[in-house]
mmCIF file of C-alpha atoms in Angstrom:
data_model
loop_
_atom_site.group_PDB
_atom_site.id
_atom_site.type_symbol
_atom_site.label_atom_id
_atom_site.label_comp_id
_atom_site.label_asym_id
_atom_site.label_seq_id
_atom_site.Cartn_x
_atom_site.Cartn_y
_atom_site.Cartn_z
ATOM 1 C CA MET N 184 -2.210 -0.144 4.258
ATOM 2 C CA ALA N 185 -0.598 3.350 4.325
ATOM 3 C CA VAL N 186 1.436 5.646 4.104
ATOM 4 C CA THR N 187 0.278 9.055 5.918
ATOM 5 C CA LEU N 188 2.134 12.772 6.087
ATOM 6 C CA LEU N 189 1.309 15.027 8.984
ATOM 7 C CA LEU N 190 1.519 18.553 7.804
ATOM 8 C CA ASP N 191 1.266 21.875 10.080
ATOM 9 C CA PRO N 192 0.522 24.865 8.545
ATOM 10 C CA PRO N 193 2.176 27.338 8.040
ATOM 11 C CA ALA N 194 4.932 25.275 6.893
ATOM 12 C CA ALA N 195 5.400 27.688 3.908
ATOM 13 C CA GLY N 196 8.740 26.185 2.376
ATOM 14 C CA SER N 197 7.615 22.668 3.672
ATOM 15 C CA VAL N 198 6.864 20.628 0.308
ATOM 16 C CA VAL N 199 9.545 21.251 -2.714
ATOM 17 C CA VAL N 200 10.496 19.954 -5.699
ATOM 18 C CA ARG N 201 14.119 19.040 -6.370
ATOM 19 C CA GLN N 202 15.942 17.436 -9.336
ATOM 20 C CA SER N 203 18.247 14.662 -8.371
ATOM 21 C CA PRO N 204 20.953 13.257 -10.664
ATOM 22 C CA LEU N 205 21.565 10.741 -8.458
ATOM 23 C CA ALA N 206 18.022 9.112 -8.272
ATOM 24 C CA GLU N 207 18.176 9.460 -11.837
ATOM 25 C CA LEU N 208 21.321 7.678 -12.227
ATOM 26 C CA CYS N 209 19.356 5.269 -9.474
ATOM 27 C CA ALA N 210 16.301 4.775 -11.395
ATOM 28 C CA CYS N 211 18.537 4.060 -14.190
ATOM 29 C CA LEU N 212 20.804 1.634 -12.670
ATOM 30 C CA HIS N 213 16.967 -0.455 -11.114
ATOM 31 C CA ALA N 214 15.480 -0.102 -14.689
ATOM 32 C CA PHE N 215 19.195 -1.792 -16.324
ATOM 33 C CA ASP N 216 18.627 -4.765 -13.621
ATOM 34 C CA GLU N 217 14.845 -5.634 -13.919
ATOM 35 C CA PRO N 218 13.895 -3.844 -17.466
ATOM 36 C CA GLY N 219 10.172 -6.371 -17.367
ATOM 37 C CA HIS N 220 9.838 -3.704 -15.240
ATOM 38 C CA HIS N 221 10.062 -0.775 -17.204
ATOM 39 C CA PRO N 222 9.291 -1.261 -21.097
ATOM 40 C CA ALA N 223 9.562 2.902 -21.503
ATOM 41 C CA SER N 224 13.059 2.860 -20.408
ATOM 42 C CA ALA N 225 14.467 -0.080 -23.248
ATOM 43 C CA GLY N 226 16.495 1.960 -25.249
ATOM 44 C CA TRP N 227 18.802 2.873 -22.917
ATOM 45 C CA VAL N 228 19.044 -0.436 -20.990
ATOM 46 C CA ALA N 229 19.387 -1.361 -24.834
ATOM 47 C CA ARG N 230 22.127 1.086 -25.172
ATOM 48 C CA ALA N 231 23.530 0.308 -22.214
ATOM 49 C CA HIS N 232 24.131 -3.096 -22.294
ATOM 50 C CA ALA N 233 25.548 -3.013 -25.712
ATOM 51 C CA GLU N 234 28.295 0.224 -24.264
ATOM 52 C CA LEU N 235 29.125 -0.780 -20.990
ATOM 53 C CA ASP N 236 32.409 -3.639 -20.044
ATOM 54 C CA THR N 237 31.827 -6.690 -19.018
ATOM 55 C CA ALA N 238 33.208 -5.750 -15.815
ATOM 56 C CA LEU N 239 31.032 -2.979 -15.168
ATOM 57 C CA LEU N 240 27.853 -5.008 -16.161
ATOM 58 C CA ALA N 241 28.904 -7.418 -13.442
ATOM 59 C CA THR N 242 29.989 -4.941 -11.279
ATOM 60 C CA ALA N 243 25.961 -3.837 -11.026
ATOM 61 C CA ALA N 244 24.960 -6.741 -10.239
ATOM 62 C CA VAL N 245 26.648 -6.634 -7.075
ATOM 63 C CA TRP N 246 25.462 -3.848 -5.951
ATOM 64 C CA ALA N 247 21.925 -3.934 -7.426
ATOM 65 C CA PRO N 248 20.086 -4.883 -4.284
ATOM 66 C CA LEU N 249 20.848 -0.947 -3.360
ATOM 67 C CA TRP N 250 18.166 0.099 -6.147
ATOM 68 C CA GLY N 251 15.330 -2.834 -5.820
ATOM 69 C CA ALA N 252 11.917 -1.700 -4.557
ATOM 70 C CA PHE N 253 13.410 -0.882 -1.414
ATOM 71 C CA ARG N 254 16.259 1.355 -2.577
ATOM 72 C CA ALA N 255 18.354 2.630 -0.024
ATOM 73 C CA ARG N 256 17.838 5.804 1.631
ATOM 74 C CA TYR N 257 20.601 8.023 1.061
ATOM 75 C CA LEU N 258 19.999 7.181 -3.376
ATOM 76 C CA LEU N 259 17.213 10.159 -2.985
ATOM 77 C CA PRO N 260 17.928 13.508 -1.982
ATOM 78 C CA LEU N 261 19.482 13.806 2.077
ATOM 79 C CA SER N 262 18.435 17.572 2.190
ATOM 80 C CA ALA N 263 16.479 20.130 0.831
ATOM 81 C CA ASP N 264 19.129 21.919 -0.519
ATOM 82 C CA ALA N 265 18.697 22.731 -4.963
ATOM 83 C CA ARG N 266 19.958 22.179 -8.512
ATOM 84 C CA ARG N 267 22.557 19.386 -6.932
ATOM 85 C CA THR N 268 24.601 18.189 -9.208
ATOM 86 C CA LEU N 269 25.372 13.990 -8.410
ATOM 87 C CA HIS N 270 29.443 14.749 -7.565
ATOM 88 C CA ASP N 271 27.784 17.090 -4.986
ATOM 89 C CA GLU N 272 25.265 13.990 -3.740
ATOM 90 C CA LEU N 273 27.802 11.883 -3.963
ATOM 91 C CA GLU N 274 29.666 13.835 -2.028
ATOM 92 C CA GLU N 275 26.812 14.024 1.076
ATOM 93 C CA VAL N 276 26.874 10.636 1.077
ATOM 94 C CA ALA N 277 30.560 10.349 1.440
ATOM 95 C CA GLY N 278 29.554 12.816 4.731
ATOM 96 C CA LEU N 279 26.462 10.600 5.706
ATOM 97 C CA PRO N 280 27.604 9.502 9.193
ATOM 98 C CA ILE N 281 28.611 5.579 8.616
ATOM 99 C CA GLY N 282 26.214 4.387 11.412
ATOM 100 C CA ASP N 283 23.254 5.895 9.699
ATOM 101 C CA PHE N 284 24.773 4.831 5.720
ATOM 102 C CA THR N 285 24.987 1.052 7.798
ATOM 103 C CA ALA N 286 21.490 1.575 8.740
ATOM 104 C CA MET N 287 20.228 2.619 5.323
ATOM 105 C CA THR N 288 21.538 -0.207 3.580
ATOM 106 C CA VAL N 289 20.032 -2.873 6.137
ATOM 107 C CA GLN N 290 16.804 -1.479 5.250
ATOM 108 C CA ALA N 291 17.540 -1.538 1.420
ATOM 109 C CA LEU N 292 18.935 -4.976 2.028
ATOM 110 C CA ILE N 293 16.268 -6.476 4.402
ATOM 111 C CA GLY N 294 13.881 -4.629 1.978
ATOM 112 C CA LYS N 295 11.431 -2.551 4.851
ATOM 113 C CA ASN N 296 10.503 0.754 4.816
ATOM 114 C CA ASP N 297 8.936 1.641 8.035
ATOM 115 C CA THR N 298 10.406 4.059 10.129
ATOM 116 C CA GLY N 299 10.381 1.807 13.514
ATOM 117 C CA LEU N 300 13.580 -0.105 11.494
ATOM 118 C CA THR N 301 16.901 0.866 11.915
ATOM 119 C CA PRO N 302 18.572 -2.509 12.264
ATOM 120 C CA GLU N 303 22.029 -2.883 13.682
ATOM 121 C CA LEU N 304 24.409 -5.279 11.661
ATOM 122 C CA SER N 305 24.598 -8.128 13.472
ATOM 123 C CA GLU N 306 24.817 -12.386 12.987
ATOM 124 C CA GLU N 307 20.664 -12.197 13.183
ATOM 125 C CA VAL N 308 20.210 -10.383 10.520
ATOM 126 C CA LEU N 309 23.347 -11.601 8.197
ATOM 127 C CA HIS N 310 21.474 -14.773 8.991
ATOM 128 C CA ARG N 311 18.204 -12.878 7.682
ATOM 129 C CA LEU N 312 19.444 -11.570 4.755
ATOM 130 C CA ARG N 313 20.771 -15.493 4.379
ATOM 131 C CA LEU N 314 17.287 -15.895 3.539
ATOM 132 C CA ILE N 315 16.464 -13.172 1.561
ATOM 133 C CA SER N 316 19.042 -14.275 -1.106
ATOM 134 C CA SER N 317 22.865 -14.638 -1.003
ATOM 135 C CA SER N 318 23.554 -11.779 -2.734
ATOM 136 C CA ARG N 319 22.311 -9.522 -0.096
ATOM 137 C CA MET N 320 23.827 -11.791 2.304
ATOM 138 C CA GLU N 321 26.862 -10.803 1.220
ATOM 139 C CA ILE N 322 26.940 -7.628 0.953
ATOM 140 C CA GLY N 323 25.571 -7.710 4.622
ATOM 141 C CA ALA N 324 28.794 -9.092 5.544
ATOM 142 C CA ARG N 325 31.147 -7.057 3.362
ATOM 143 C CA LEU N 326 29.735 -3.571 5.489
ATOM 144 C CA LEU N 327 29.594 -5.949 8.922
ATOM 145 C CA ALA N 328 33.310 -5.972 8.271
ATOM 146 C CA ASP N 329 34.375 -2.210 6.464
ATOM 147 C CA PRO N 330 31.542 -0.164 6.640
ATOM 148 C CA GLU N 331 33.746 2.490 5.114
ATOM 149 C CA GLY N 332 35.236 0.455 2.585
ATOM 150 C CA VAL N 333 31.811 -0.558 1.258
ATOM 151 C CA ARG N 334 30.255 3.327 1.190
ATOM 152 C CA ALA N 335 34.164 3.803 -0.681
ATOM 153 C CA GLU N 336 33.618 0.904 -3.051
ATOM 154 C CA LEU N 337 30.131 1.577 -4.024
ATOM 155 C CA LEU N 338 30.370 5.525 -4.477
ATOM 156 C CA ASP N 339 33.357 4.570 -6.794
ATOM 157 C CA PHE N 340 31.314 2.109 -8.606
ATOM 158 C CA LEU N 341 28.315 4.965 -8.873
ATOM 159 C CA ALA N 342 30.890 7.372 -10.719
ATOM 160 C CA ALA N 343 32.187 5.366 -12.977
ATOM 161 C CA PHE N 344 28.521 4.137 -14.398
ATOM 162 C CA ALA N 345 27.434 6.941 -14.307
ATOM 163 C CA ALA N 346 30.544 8.171 -16.597
ATOM 164 C CA ALA N 347 30.099 5.016 -18.549
ATOM 165 C CA ALA N 348 26.002 5.582 -19.276
ATOM 166 C CA PHE N 349 24.423 8.450 -17.766
ATOM 167 C CA ASP N 350 26.142 11.792 -18.255
ATOM 168 C CA ALA N 351 25.418 11.490 -21.438
ATOM 169 C CA GLU N 352 21.587 10.987 -21.017
ATOM 170 C CA TRP N 353 20.774 13.830 -17.933
ATOM 171 C CA PRO N 354 20.933 16.884 -19.718
ATOM 172 C CA ALA N 355 17.657 15.420 -22.066
ATOM 173 C CA LEU N 356 16.356 14.050 -18.409
ATOM 174 C CA ARG N 357 16.745 17.195 -16.475
ATOM 175 C CA ARG N 358 14.971 19.294 -19.592
ATOM 176 C CA VAL N 359 11.320 16.885 -18.858
ATOM 177 C CA LEU N 360 12.089 16.644 -15.109
ATOM 178 C CA ASP N 361 12.482 20.469 -15.404
ATOM 179 C CA ARG N 362 9.298 20.581 -17.643
ATOM 180 C CA ASP N 363 7.260 18.551 -14.834
ATOM 181 C CA GLY N 364 9.210 20.397 -11.884
ATOM 182 C CA ALA N 365 7.545 23.835 -12.997
ATOM 183 C CA LEU N 366 4.423 21.965 -13.177
ATOM 184 C CA ARG N 367 4.725 20.746 -9.884
ATOM 185 C CA GLU N 368 5.473 23.656 -9.148
ATOM 186 C CA ARG N 369 2.914 26.365 -9.902
ATOM 187 C CA ASP N 370 0.172 22.995 -8.663
ATOM 188 C CA LEU N 371 1.703 24.040 -5.234
ATOM 189 C CA ARG N 372 1.529 27.546 -5.909
ATOM 190 C CA LYS N 373 -1.474 27.621 -6.197
ATOM 191 C CA LYS N 374 -3.482 24.556 -3.588
ATOM 192 C CA GLY N 375 0.241 24.825 -1.142
ATOM 193 C CA ALA N 376 0.942 20.893 0.368
ATOM 194 C CA LEU N 377 -3.014 20.086 -1.014
ATOM 195 C CA SER N 378 -1.596 19.223 -3.993
ATOM 196 C CA LEU N 379 0.090 16.229 -3.051
ATOM 197 C CA ALA N 380 -3.232 14.593 -2.968
ATOM 198 C CA ASP N 381 -3.519 14.437 -6.812
ATOM 199 C CA PHE N 382 -0.770 11.498 -7.015
ATOM 200 C CA PRO N 383 -2.063 8.359 -7.301
ATOM 201 C CA THR N 384 -3.412 6.461 -4.466
ATOM 202 C CA ALA N 385 -3.107 9.603 -2.688
ATOM 203 C CA SER N 386 -5.719 10.935 -0.653
ATOM 204 C CA ALA N 387 -6.472 14.040 1.752
ATOM 205 C CA ALA N 388 -8.105 15.179 4.646
ATOM 206 C CA GLN N 389 -8.725 18.201 7.685
ATOM 207 C CA PRO N 390 -10.613 17.149 9.650
ATOM 208 C CA SER N 391 -9.723 19.944 12.648
ATOM 209 C CA GLY N 392 -9.630 22.992 9.871
ATOM 210 C CA ARG N 393 -5.358 22.664 10.978
ATOM 211 C CA ARG N 394 -3.600 19.840 10.461
ATOM 212 C CA LEU N 395 -3.540 18.389 6.836
ATOM 213 C CA SER N 396 -3.142 14.662 6.735
ATOM 214 C CA VAL N 397 -2.329 12.582 3.049
ATOM 215 C CA VAL N 398 -2.171 9.125 2.847
ATOM 216 C CA PHE N 399 -0.523 6.933 0.084
ATOM 217 C CA ASP N 400 -1.793 3.612 -0.495
ATOM 218 C CA LYS N 401 0.854 1.177 0.257
ATOM 219 C CA LEU N 402 2.386 -2.180 1.308
ATOM 220 C CA TYR N 403 2.920 -1.359 5.250
ATOM 221 C CA ASN N 404 1.638 1.025 7.405
ATOM 222 C CA ALA N 405 4.293 4.442 8.863
ATOM 223 C CA THR N 406 3.384 8.442 9.656
ATOM 224 C CA ALA N 407 5.382 10.956 8.971
ATOM 225 C CA ARG N 408 5.466 14.472 10.305
ATOM 226 C CA VAL N 409 6.041 17.412 7.807
ATOM 227 C CA ASP N 410 7.306 20.889 8.205
ATOM 228 C CA ASP N 411 9.473 23.948 7.698
ATOM 229 C CA ASP N 412 12.615 21.547 9.937
ATOM 230 C CA ARG N 413 11.538 18.282 8.474
ATOM 231 C CA PRO N 414 10.451 19.246 4.579
ATOM 232 C CA CYS N 415 8.700 16.091 1.986
ATOM 233 C CA LEU N 416 10.616 16.476 -1.432
ATOM 234 C CA LEU N 417 8.693 16.074 -4.533
ATOM 235 C CA VAL N 418 11.116 13.781 -6.899
ATOM 236 C CA PRO N 419 10.003 13.558 -9.827
ATOM 237 C CA THR N 420 11.690 10.717 -12.285
ATOM 238 C CA VAL N 421 11.512 9.469 -15.830
ATOM 239 C CA HIS N 422 12.995 5.829 -15.902
ATOM 240 C CA GLY N 423 11.512 4.861 -12.405
ATOM 241 C CA ARG N 424 7.626 5.254 -13.911
ATOM 242 C CA PRO N 425 5.785 3.033 -12.846
ATOM 243 C CA HIS N 426 7.094 2.953 -9.201
ATOM 244 C CA PHE N 427 6.664 5.511 -6.307
ATOM 245 C CA VAL N 428 8.504 5.371 -3.814
ATOM 246 C CA ILE N 429 8.049 7.328 -1.035
ATOM 247 C CA LYS N 430 10.968 7.789 2.060
ATOM 248 C CA HIS N 431 10.620 9.054 5.856
ATOM 249 C CA TYR N 432 13.559 7.602 7.628
ATOM 250 C CA PRO N 433 14.225 9.361 10.524
ATOM 251 C CA GLY N 434 16.084 12.378 10.979
ATOM 252 C CA TYR N 435 16.135 13.791 7.261
ATOM 253 C CA PRO N 436 13.682 14.804 4.870
ATOM 254 C CA VAL N 437 10.524 12.921 3.706
ATOM 255 C CA VAL N 438 11.261 12.147 -0.076
ATOM 256 C CA ILE N 439 8.265 11.410 -2.957
ATOM 257 C CA GLN N 440 10.140 9.998 -5.937
ATOM 258 C CA TYR N 441 7.302 10.123 -8.937
ATOM 259 C CA SER N 442 7.067 9.497 -12.280
ATOM 260 C CA ALA N 443 7.767 12.679 -14.178
ATOM 261 C CA ASP N 444 4.929 11.774 -16.760
ATOM 262 C CA GLY N 445 2.180 10.530 -14.770
ATOM 263 C CA ALA N 446 -0.240 12.403 -15.209
ATOM 264 C CA GLY N 447 -2.430 9.880 -16.953
ATOM 265 C CA THR N 448 -1.271 7.136 -14.753
ATOM 266 C CA PRO N 449 -4.278 5.439 -13.233
ATOM 267 C CA THR N 450 -5.185 5.123 -9.459
ATOM 268 C CA LEU N 451 -5.746 1.773 -7.677
ATOM 269 C CA GLU N 452 -9.380 2.542 -8.024
ATOM 270 C CA THR N 453 -9.354 3.153 -11.713
ATOM 271 C CA ALA N 454 -8.158 0.133 -12.270
ATOM 272 C CA ARG N 455 -10.415 -1.753 -10.485
ATOM 273 C CA ARG N 456 -13.083 -0.639 -11.711
ATOM 274 C CA ARG N 457 -11.915 -0.997 -15.353
ATOM 275 C CA LEU N 458 -11.547 -4.463 -14.196
ATOM 276 C CA ALA N 459 -14.785 -4.958 -13.287
ATOM 277 C CA ALA N 460 -16.319 -3.644 -15.828
ATOM 278 C CA LEU N 461 -15.443 -5.826 -17.963
ATOM 279 C CA GLN N 462 -16.391 -8.855 -15.553
ATOM 280 C CA ASP N 463 -20.159 -8.869 -17.135
ATOM 281 C CA PRO N 464 -20.357 -10.756 -20.674
ATOM 282 C CA THR N 465 -23.493 -7.970 -21.697
ATOM 283 C CA ARG N 466 -20.755 -4.935 -20.999
ATOM 284 C CA LEU N 467 -18.024 -7.482 -22.717
ATOM 285 C CA ARG N 468 -20.987 -7.608 -26.520
ATOM 286 C CA LEU N 469 -21.664 -3.797 -25.431
ATOM 287 C CA CYS N 470 -17.592 -3.229 -26.011
ATOM 288 C CA TYR N 471 -17.667 -5.052 -29.536
ATOM 289 C CA ALA N 472 -20.271 -2.733 -30.841
ATOM 290 C CA ILE N 473 -19.151 0.225 -30.482
ATOM 291 C CA LEU N 474 -15.477 -0.802 -30.654
ATOM 292 C CA ARG N 475 -15.235 0.028 -34.593
ATOM 293 C CA ASN N 476 -17.546 3.441 -34.686
ATOM 294 C CA PRO N 477 -20.081 5.064 -32.498
ATOM 295 C CA VAL N 478 -23.655 4.017 -31.930
ATOM 296 C CA ALA N 479 -26.767 5.414 -30.778
ATOM 297 C CA THR N 480 -28.142 3.390 -27.287
ATOM 298 C CA ALA N 481 -31.010 3.057 -29.424
ATOM 299 C CA GLU N 482 -29.397 1.358 -32.270
ATOM 300 C CA LEU N 483 -27.379 -0.732 -29.439
ATOM 301 C CA ALA N 484 -30.809 -1.696 -27.748
ATOM 302 C CA THR N 485 -32.219 -3.015 -30.841
ATOM 303 C CA GLN N 486 -28.606 -4.885 -31.626
ATOM 304 C CA LEU N 487 -28.395 -6.352 -28.279
ATOM 305 C CA GLY N 488 -31.818 -6.651 -27.999
ATOM 306 C CA MET N 489 -32.433 -5.541 -24.968
ATOM 307 C CA THR N 490 -33.996 -2.258 -23.999
ATOM 308 C CA ALA N 491 -32.632 1.063 -23.996
ATOM 309 C CA PRO N 492 -32.256 1.948 -20.291
ATOM 310 C CA GLN N 493 -31.005 -1.315 -20.063
ATOM 311 C CA VAL N 494 -28.175 -0.314 -22.229
ATOM 312 C CA SER N 495 -28.201 2.741 -20.832
ATOM 313 C CA ARG N 496 -27.061 1.400 -17.798
ATOM 314 C CA HIS N 497 -24.437 -0.721 -18.890
ATOM 315 C CA LEU N 498 -22.681 2.209 -21.076
ATOM 316 C CA ARG N 499 -22.918 4.178 -17.491
ATOM 317 C CA ARG N 500 -20.751 1.499 -16.290
ATOM 318 C CA LEU N 501 -18.311 1.299 -18.859
ATOM 319 C CA ARG N 502 -17.853 5.857 -18.865
ATOM 320 C CA GLU N 503 -17.874 5.875 -15.054
ATOM 321 C CA ALA N 504 -14.544 3.162 -15.915
ATOM 322 C CA GLN N 505 -13.604 5.725 -18.622
ATOM 323 C CA LEU N 506 -13.449 3.159 -20.819
ATOM 324 C CA VAL N 507 -15.540 5.262 -23.482
ATOM 325 C CA HIS N 508 -15.639 7.967 -25.297
ATOM 326 C CA THR N 509 -19.459 10.328 -25.776
ATOM 327 C CA HIS N 510 -20.090 13.314 -29.047
ATOM 328 C CA ARG N 511 -23.833 14.399 -28.913
ATOM 329 C CA ARG N 512 -25.216 15.049 -32.451
ATOM 330 C CA GLY N 513 -28.609 16.890 -31.565
ATOM 331 C CA SER N 514 -30.672 15.343 -28.982
ATOM 332 C CA VAL N 515 -28.568 11.730 -29.210
ATOM 333 C CA VAL N 516 -25.231 10.707 -27.977
ATOM 334 C CA TYR N 517 -23.169 8.294 -29.308
ATOM 335 C CA TYR N 518 -21.166 6.107 -28.061
ATOM 336 C CA GLN N 519 -17.472 4.353 -28.446
ATOM 337 C CA LEU N 520 -14.640 2.554 -26.683
ATOM 338 C CA ASP N 521 -11.757 3.818 -26.120
ATOM 339 C CA ALA N 522 -9.754 0.989 -28.051
ATOM 340 C CA ASP N 523 -6.457 2.536 -26.423
ATOM 341 C CA ALA N 524 -7.627 2.373 -22.301
ATOM 342 C CA VAL N 525 -8.145 -1.479 -23.218
ATOM 343 C CA GLU N 526 -4.973 -1.477 -24.526
ATOM 344 C CA ARG N 527 -2.933 -0.310 -22.069
ATOM 345 C CA LEU N 528 -5.436 -2.479 -19.062
ATOM 346 C CA GLY N 529 -2.388 -4.596 -18.710
ATOM 347 C CA PRO N 530 0.483 -2.308 -18.657
ATOM 348 C CA ASP N 531 -1.373 0.224 -16.071
ATOM 349 C CA LEU N 532 -2.364 -2.778 -13.923
ATOM 350 C CA LEU N 533 0.958 -3.681 -13.736
ATOM 351 C CA SER N 534 2.184 0.500 -13.034
ATOM 352 C CA VAL N 535 -0.944 0.332 -9.947
ATOM 353 C CA LEU N 536 0.598 -2.879 -8.477
ATOM 354 C CA TYR N 537 4.536 -1.709 -8.054
ATOM 355 C CA ARG N 538 3.426 0.705 -7.030
#
C-alpha cells in the first residue's frame, strides 16, 4: 500500500519547507503520551512530568487521541505562510470552518488518513468510536453536542501546555529545525521535487517525462495532486522521530512531517536486508570472527574451514546490508563488523514500522 503524490511541472513553488511550532508542540505531546516510541525525547518527557501540575497532565491525557498516530490535520500547517508563530497557528485553527474542524477531528479519532474519509459526526460514528476506546467516544460525544466549545477548550489547553512545557524548549528546537530546513531547501534548489524521493520508503517515477509521481510506502492507499495552488509543505520535527507523517486532506496543502535527523534512518528495504543477512548461521559465525578486529578473506576462510569464494559470497551479503566496514592494505581487503549497525537493529526496525 502507498500514498502517491502527483506533481505537474513547472510548479516552481509547489514544494516548500516550513517550520511549525504547533506541529512540534503536538509531536512533543505525542512523545509525552507514548514515551516508549520516542526514546530520544525521554529527557524532555521526564522534565515535563516533573514540572507540570496534575490538572494539566490529566487534561493532556484526555486530548491525547488527537495527536496519536493519525493526528488531526489542523495540528499541522494549514497554509504555506512562512515563519508563523504558535499564536498565529492557533488563531488559524480558531478560524477553520467548523465543519472542517469537526471532520478533521473525527478522522483523527477514527484513525483514518485517506482522502475519501470526511465523515459526518453521527450516532453511528459515536458507536464506532465506542468500539475503539471510551476516551475517543467521549471526545466525539462532546464534539457532537458543542463543536465550537470543543475547539475553544482544545486551543486553551494547547496554549496552556505550551506556556508550561514547550515555549522554553522551542528556541533550541527551532535552531535544529532551521539547520535541517536549510539543507532541505538546498536539495530542492538542486533537484526540485525529485528530492522527495530522498525520504525513506519513497520512490519517484516520471514515465511520461512530464508528471512526477512520488510513492511513499504507507499502511493505506491514497493519491494526492500537488501544484502551485496546493503545495506540499515539508515540516521537519525533532520530537516526532521516528514517525513519518503524510497529510493530504482535501482543500488544504499536503504536509510531510519528517525527522530532522532522519538522514541515518534506514529504509524498509535496508532493515529487511539486514534481518535476512543475519538469518544465516554461517554469516553469524563470520560476524563473530570480524567483531573485534578487521580480518582478510583468506584468514576468514582458514578460520571457518571454507573456501575464499564461499567467504566472499557471505561477506558480499553483509556488505550489501551495510553491516560491515572495509578497508584496503595494498591488494588485501579487510572486513570488520559494523557493531553500531547491529546494535541499532531493534530501534531501526521499530523506526521503520512506526513510519
